Coordinates of C-alpha atoms in Angstrom, one line a residue:
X280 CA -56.3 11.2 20.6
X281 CA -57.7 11.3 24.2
X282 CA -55.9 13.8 26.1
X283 CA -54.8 12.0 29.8
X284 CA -54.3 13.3 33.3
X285 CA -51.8 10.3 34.0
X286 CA -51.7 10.7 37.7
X287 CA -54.4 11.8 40.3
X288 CA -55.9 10.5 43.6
X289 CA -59.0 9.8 45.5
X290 CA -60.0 9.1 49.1
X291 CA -62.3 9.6 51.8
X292 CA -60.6 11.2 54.2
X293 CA -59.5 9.4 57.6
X294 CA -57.3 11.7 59.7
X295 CA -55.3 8.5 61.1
X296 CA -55.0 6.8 57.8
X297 CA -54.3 10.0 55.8
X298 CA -51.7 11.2 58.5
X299 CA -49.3 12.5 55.9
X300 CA -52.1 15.0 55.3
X301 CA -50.9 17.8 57.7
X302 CA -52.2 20.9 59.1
X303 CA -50.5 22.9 56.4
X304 CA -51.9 20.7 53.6
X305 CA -55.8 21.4 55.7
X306 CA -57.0 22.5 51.8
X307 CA -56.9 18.7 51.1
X308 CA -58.2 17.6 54.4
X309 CA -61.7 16.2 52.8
X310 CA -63.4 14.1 50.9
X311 CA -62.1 13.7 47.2
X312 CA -64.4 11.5 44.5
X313 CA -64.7 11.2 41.0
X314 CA -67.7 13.6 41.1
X315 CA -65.2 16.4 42.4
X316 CA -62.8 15.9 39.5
X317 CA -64.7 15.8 36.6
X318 CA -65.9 18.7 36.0
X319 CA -62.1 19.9 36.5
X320 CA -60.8 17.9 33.9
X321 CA -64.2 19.2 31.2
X322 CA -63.0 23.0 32.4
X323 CA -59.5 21.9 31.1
X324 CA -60.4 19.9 28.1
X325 CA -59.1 16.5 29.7
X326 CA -60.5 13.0 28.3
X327 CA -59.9 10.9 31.0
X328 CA -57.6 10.4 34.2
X329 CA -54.9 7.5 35.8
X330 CA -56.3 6.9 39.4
X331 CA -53.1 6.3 41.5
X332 CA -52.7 4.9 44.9
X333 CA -52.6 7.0 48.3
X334 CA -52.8 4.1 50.2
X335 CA -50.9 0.7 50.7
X336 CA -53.5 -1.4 51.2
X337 CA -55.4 -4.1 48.7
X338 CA -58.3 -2.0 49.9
X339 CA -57.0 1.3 48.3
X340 CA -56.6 -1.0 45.2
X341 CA -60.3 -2.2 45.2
X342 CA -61.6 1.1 46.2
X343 CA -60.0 2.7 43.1
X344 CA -61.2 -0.1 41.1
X345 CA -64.6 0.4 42.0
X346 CA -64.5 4.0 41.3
X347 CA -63.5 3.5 38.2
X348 CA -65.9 0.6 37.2
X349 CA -68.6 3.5 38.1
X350 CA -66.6 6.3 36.2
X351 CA -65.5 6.1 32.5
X352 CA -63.3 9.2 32.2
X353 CA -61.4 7.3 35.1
X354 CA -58.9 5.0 32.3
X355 CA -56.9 3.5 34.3
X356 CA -55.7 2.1 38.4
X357 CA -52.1 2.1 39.5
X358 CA -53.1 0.0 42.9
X359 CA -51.2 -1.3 45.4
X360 CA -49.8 -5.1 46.2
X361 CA -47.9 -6.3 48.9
X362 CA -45.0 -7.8 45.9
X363 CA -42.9 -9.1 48.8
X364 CA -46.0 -11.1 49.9
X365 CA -45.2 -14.8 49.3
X366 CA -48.0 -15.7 46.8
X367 CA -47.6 -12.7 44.6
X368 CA -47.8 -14.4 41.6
X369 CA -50.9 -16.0 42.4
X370 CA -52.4 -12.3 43.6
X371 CA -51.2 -10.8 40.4
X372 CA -52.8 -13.4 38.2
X373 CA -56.4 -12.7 40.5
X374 CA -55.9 -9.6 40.3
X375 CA -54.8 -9.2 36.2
X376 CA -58.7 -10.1 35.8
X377 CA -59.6 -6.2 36.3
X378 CA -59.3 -4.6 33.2
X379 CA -58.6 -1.2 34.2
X380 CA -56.1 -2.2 37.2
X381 CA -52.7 -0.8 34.6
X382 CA -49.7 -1.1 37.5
X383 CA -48.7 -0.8 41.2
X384 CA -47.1 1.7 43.4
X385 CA -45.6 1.4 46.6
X386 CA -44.4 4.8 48.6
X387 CA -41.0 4.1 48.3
X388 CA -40.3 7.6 49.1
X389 CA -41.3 7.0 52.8
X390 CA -39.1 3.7 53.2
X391 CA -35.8 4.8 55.7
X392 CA -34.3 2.2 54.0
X393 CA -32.9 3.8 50.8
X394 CA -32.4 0.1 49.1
X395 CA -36.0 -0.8 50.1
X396 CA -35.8 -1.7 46.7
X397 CA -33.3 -3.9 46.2
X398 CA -34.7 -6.4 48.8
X399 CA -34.6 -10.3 47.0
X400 CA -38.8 -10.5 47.8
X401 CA -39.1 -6.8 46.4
X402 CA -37.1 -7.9 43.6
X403 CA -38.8 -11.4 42.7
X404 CA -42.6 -9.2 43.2
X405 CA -40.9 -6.6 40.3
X406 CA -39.9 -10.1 38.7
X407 CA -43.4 -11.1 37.8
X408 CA -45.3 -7.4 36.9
X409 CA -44.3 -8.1 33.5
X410 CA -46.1 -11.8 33.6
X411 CA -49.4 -9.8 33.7
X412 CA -48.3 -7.3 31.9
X413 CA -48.3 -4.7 34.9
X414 CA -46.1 -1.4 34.9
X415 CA -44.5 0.3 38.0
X416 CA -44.5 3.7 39.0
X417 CA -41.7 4.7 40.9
X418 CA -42.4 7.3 43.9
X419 CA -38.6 8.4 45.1
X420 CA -36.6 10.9 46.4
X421 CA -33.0 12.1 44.8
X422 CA -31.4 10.0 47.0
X423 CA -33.3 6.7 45.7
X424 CA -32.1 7.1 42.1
X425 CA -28.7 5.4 41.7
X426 CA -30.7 2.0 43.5
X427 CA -33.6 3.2 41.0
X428 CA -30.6 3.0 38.1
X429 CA -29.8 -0.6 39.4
X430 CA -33.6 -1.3 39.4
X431 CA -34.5 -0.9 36.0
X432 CA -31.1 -2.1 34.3
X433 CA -32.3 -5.7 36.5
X434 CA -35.7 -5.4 34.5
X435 CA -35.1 -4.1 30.9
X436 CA -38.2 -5.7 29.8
X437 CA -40.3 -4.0 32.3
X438 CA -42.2 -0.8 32.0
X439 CA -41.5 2.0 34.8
X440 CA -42.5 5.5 35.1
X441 CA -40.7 8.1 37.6
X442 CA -43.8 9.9 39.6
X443 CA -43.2 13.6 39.9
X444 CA -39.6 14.0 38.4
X445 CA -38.3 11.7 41.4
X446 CA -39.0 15.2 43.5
X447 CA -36.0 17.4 42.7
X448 CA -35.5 20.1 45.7
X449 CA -36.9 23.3 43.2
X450 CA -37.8 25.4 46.8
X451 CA -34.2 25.4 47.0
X452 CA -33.4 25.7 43.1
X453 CA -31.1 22.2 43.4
X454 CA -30.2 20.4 40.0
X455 CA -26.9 19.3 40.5
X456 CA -27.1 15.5 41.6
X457 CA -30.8 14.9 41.0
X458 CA -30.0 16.2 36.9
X459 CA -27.2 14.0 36.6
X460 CA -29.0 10.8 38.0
X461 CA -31.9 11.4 36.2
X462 CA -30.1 11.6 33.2
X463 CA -28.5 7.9 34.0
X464 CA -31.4 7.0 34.4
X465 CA -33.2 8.3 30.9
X466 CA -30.9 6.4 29.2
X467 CA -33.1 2.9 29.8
X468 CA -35.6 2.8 27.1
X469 CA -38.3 0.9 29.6
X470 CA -38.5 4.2 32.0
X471 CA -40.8 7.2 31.4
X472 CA -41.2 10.5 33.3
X473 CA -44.4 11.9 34.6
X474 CA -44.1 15.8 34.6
X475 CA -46.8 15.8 37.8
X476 CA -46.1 17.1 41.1
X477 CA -43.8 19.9 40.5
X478 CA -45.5 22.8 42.3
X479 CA -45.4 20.9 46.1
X480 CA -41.8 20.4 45.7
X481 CA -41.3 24.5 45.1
X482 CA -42.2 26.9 47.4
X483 CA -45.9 26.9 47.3
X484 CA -47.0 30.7 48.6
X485 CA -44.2 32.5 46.1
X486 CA -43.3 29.8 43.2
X487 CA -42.8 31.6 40.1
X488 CA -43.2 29.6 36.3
X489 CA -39.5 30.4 35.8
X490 CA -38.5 28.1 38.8
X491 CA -39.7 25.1 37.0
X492 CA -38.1 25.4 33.7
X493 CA -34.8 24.1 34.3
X494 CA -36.0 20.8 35.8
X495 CA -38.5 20.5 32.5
X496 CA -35.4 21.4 30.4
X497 CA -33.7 18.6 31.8
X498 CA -36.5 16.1 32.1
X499 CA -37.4 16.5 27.7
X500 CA -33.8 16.9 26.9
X501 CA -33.4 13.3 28.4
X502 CA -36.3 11.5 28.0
X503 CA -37.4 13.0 24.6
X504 CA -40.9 13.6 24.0
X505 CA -42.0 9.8 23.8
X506 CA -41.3 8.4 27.5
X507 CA -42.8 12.1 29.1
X508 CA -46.7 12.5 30.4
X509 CA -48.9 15.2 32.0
X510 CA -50.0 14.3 35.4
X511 CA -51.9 16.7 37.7
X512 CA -51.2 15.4 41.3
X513 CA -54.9 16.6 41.9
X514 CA -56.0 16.8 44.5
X515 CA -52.4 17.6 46.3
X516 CA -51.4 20.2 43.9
X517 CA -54.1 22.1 45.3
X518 CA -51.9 22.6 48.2
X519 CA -49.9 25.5 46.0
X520 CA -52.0 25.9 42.7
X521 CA -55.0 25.6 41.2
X522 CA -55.2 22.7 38.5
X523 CA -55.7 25.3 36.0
X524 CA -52.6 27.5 37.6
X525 CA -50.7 24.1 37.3
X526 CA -51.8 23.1 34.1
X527 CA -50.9 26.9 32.8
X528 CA -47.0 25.8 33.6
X529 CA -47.1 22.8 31.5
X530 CA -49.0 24.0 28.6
X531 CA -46.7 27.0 28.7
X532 CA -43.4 25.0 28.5
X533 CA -45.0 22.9 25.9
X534 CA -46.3 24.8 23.5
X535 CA -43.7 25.0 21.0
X536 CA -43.8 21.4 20.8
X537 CA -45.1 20.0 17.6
X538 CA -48.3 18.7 17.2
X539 CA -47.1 15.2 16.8
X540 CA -45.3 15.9 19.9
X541 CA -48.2 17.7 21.5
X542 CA -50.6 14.5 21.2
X543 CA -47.6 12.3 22.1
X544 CA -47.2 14.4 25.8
X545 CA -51.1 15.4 26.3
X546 CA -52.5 11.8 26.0
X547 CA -50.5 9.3 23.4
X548 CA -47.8 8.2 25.7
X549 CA -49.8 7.7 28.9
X550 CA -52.2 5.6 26.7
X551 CA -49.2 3.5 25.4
X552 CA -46.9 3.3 28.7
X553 CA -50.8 2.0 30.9
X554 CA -52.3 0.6 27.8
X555 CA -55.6 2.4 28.2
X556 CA -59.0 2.2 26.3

C-alpha cells in the first residue's frame, strides 16, 4: 500500500498574488516545485502526494495539472472551479478529461460571508461534483461548521474531506465548540478528516506534541480510522516545523494503531476518498 501525503502545495511565488504570504511566514516566500518536495517525501518514506490549490484561479488548476503530468509521485490535483459560474456542468465535464484532476477547493475560510456556502449557485456547482465523480475539500474555520453540517446532510452522496481539522484555535488550547461541531459533523458517512495543518494553528515558536493530542483524540474518536488521512501542509508547515518535526507528531499519536489501521491512515484512505493510481 502506497503511503500518501494527501495535502500539499506548489507555486511560484508572486508577492501580489500570494499576499496571504506575510512577512512572518518570509520562510515560505519562494519558489516551491515538485523538485523541492521530493526528496522530502524519499527522506520520510512517502509514495506519492495530493497537490492542493493555493490559488482560485482555472490557472492554479492547470498549473498543478501540469506539474503533475511531469511528476508521478504527484497522485493526485484538488483544483479550483468557479462552481457558481453558469456553465459549470459543461466545465466539469471538460475538465473530468484529466485523469489526475480528483476534486476542487475553494478558500471558504477567507469568505466574510459565513453562509458562502449555502448560496443556490454554490449549491447547484456542489450539485454536479458527483456527476464527474469529483470530491470537495472543505477549507473552514469553527465558525463555518454548523453551515458545513447543513452542507453535507444536502449531499449524502457526495464525497467531502475537512482540510486541517476545520482549524481548531490550539494556540489558545480551545475545544469546546469546534469538538462538539466536529463531532455533528462525523456522524455523515460521506465526510473525512485530513489530520494536516495542525502546527500553524498552534503557537509556532513554543508548540509542544502534547498540545495537539486532544484535538487528534477527538478527530479518531469521531471519524474512526477509515474517513482520517495524513496531510503535510508542506510547504506552510514550514512556517512552525520541519516536515519531519511534523510528521514526528503524527507518527507519534499513531503508532499504537494497528497495522490494518496503520495502512488505512498512512495511504489506504486518501487513495480511496481521491481514487488515486
Amino acid at each position: 500500500m502506497l503511503r500518501i501525503d494527501a495535502h500539499q502545495h506548489f507555486w511560484k511565488f508572486d508577492a501580489i498574488r500570494d499576499s496571504w504570504i506575510n512577512e512572518e511566514m518570509k520562510a515560505i516566500q519562494r519558489d516551491f516545485l515538485p523538485a523541492d518536495l521530493l526528496p522530502v517525501l524519499k527522506q520520510n518514506g512517502i509514495d506519492g502526494s495530493v497537490a492542493v490549490q493555493a490559488d482560485q484561479s482555472l490557472d492554479e488548476t492547470k498549473f498543478l495539472l501540469e506539474l503533475s503530468n511531469n511528476n508521478d509521485f504527484i497522485k493526485g490535483v484538488v483544483g479550483w472551479v468557479n462552481l457558481q459560474a453558469v456553465d459549470i456542468e459543461e466545465q466539469l465535464q471538460e475538465l473530468s478529461r484529466n485523469k489526475k484532476l480528483k476534486g476542487f477547493r475553494h478558500i471558504l475560510q477567507g469568505e466574510r460571508d459565513v453562509e458562502y456556502m449555502m448560496r443556490p449557485l454554490f449549491l447547484r456547482g456542489i450539485n454536479y461534483l458527483r456527476r464527474f465523480n469529483f470530491t470537495y475539500d472543505l477549507l473552514i474555520h469553527p465558525r463555518h461548521l454548523p453551515i458545513a453540517i447543513q452542507i453535507v446532510q444536502l449531499f449524502p452522496a457526495q464525497r467531502f474531506v475537512i482540510d486541517h481539522l476545520a482549524k481548531p484555535m490550539i494556540k489558545e488550547h480551545k475545544l469546546k465548540g469546534w469538538e462538539k461541531d466536529m463531532k455533528a459533523i462525523g456522524q455523515f458517512e460521506n465526510v473525512f478528516c485530513k489530520i494536516s495543518g495542525m502546527v500553524t494553528e498552534a503557537d509556532w515558536k513554543q508548540w509542544k506534541e502534547e498540545d495537539f493530542t486532544p484535538y487528534l483524540n477527538v478527530i479518531f474518536s469521531t471519524f474512526g480510522s477509515s474517513r482520517v488521512m495524513f496531510g503535510s501542509d508542506w510547504p506552510v508547515c514550514l512556517v512552525a516545523a520541519s516536515y519531519e518535526k511534523m510528521l514526528t507528531i503524527v507518527q507519534d499519536y499513531t503508532r499504537n494503531f494497528t497495522p490494518g489501521e496503520q495502512l488505512a491512515f498512512w495511504g489506504g484512505n486518501a487513495i480511496s476518498f481521491y481514487n488515486l493510481t
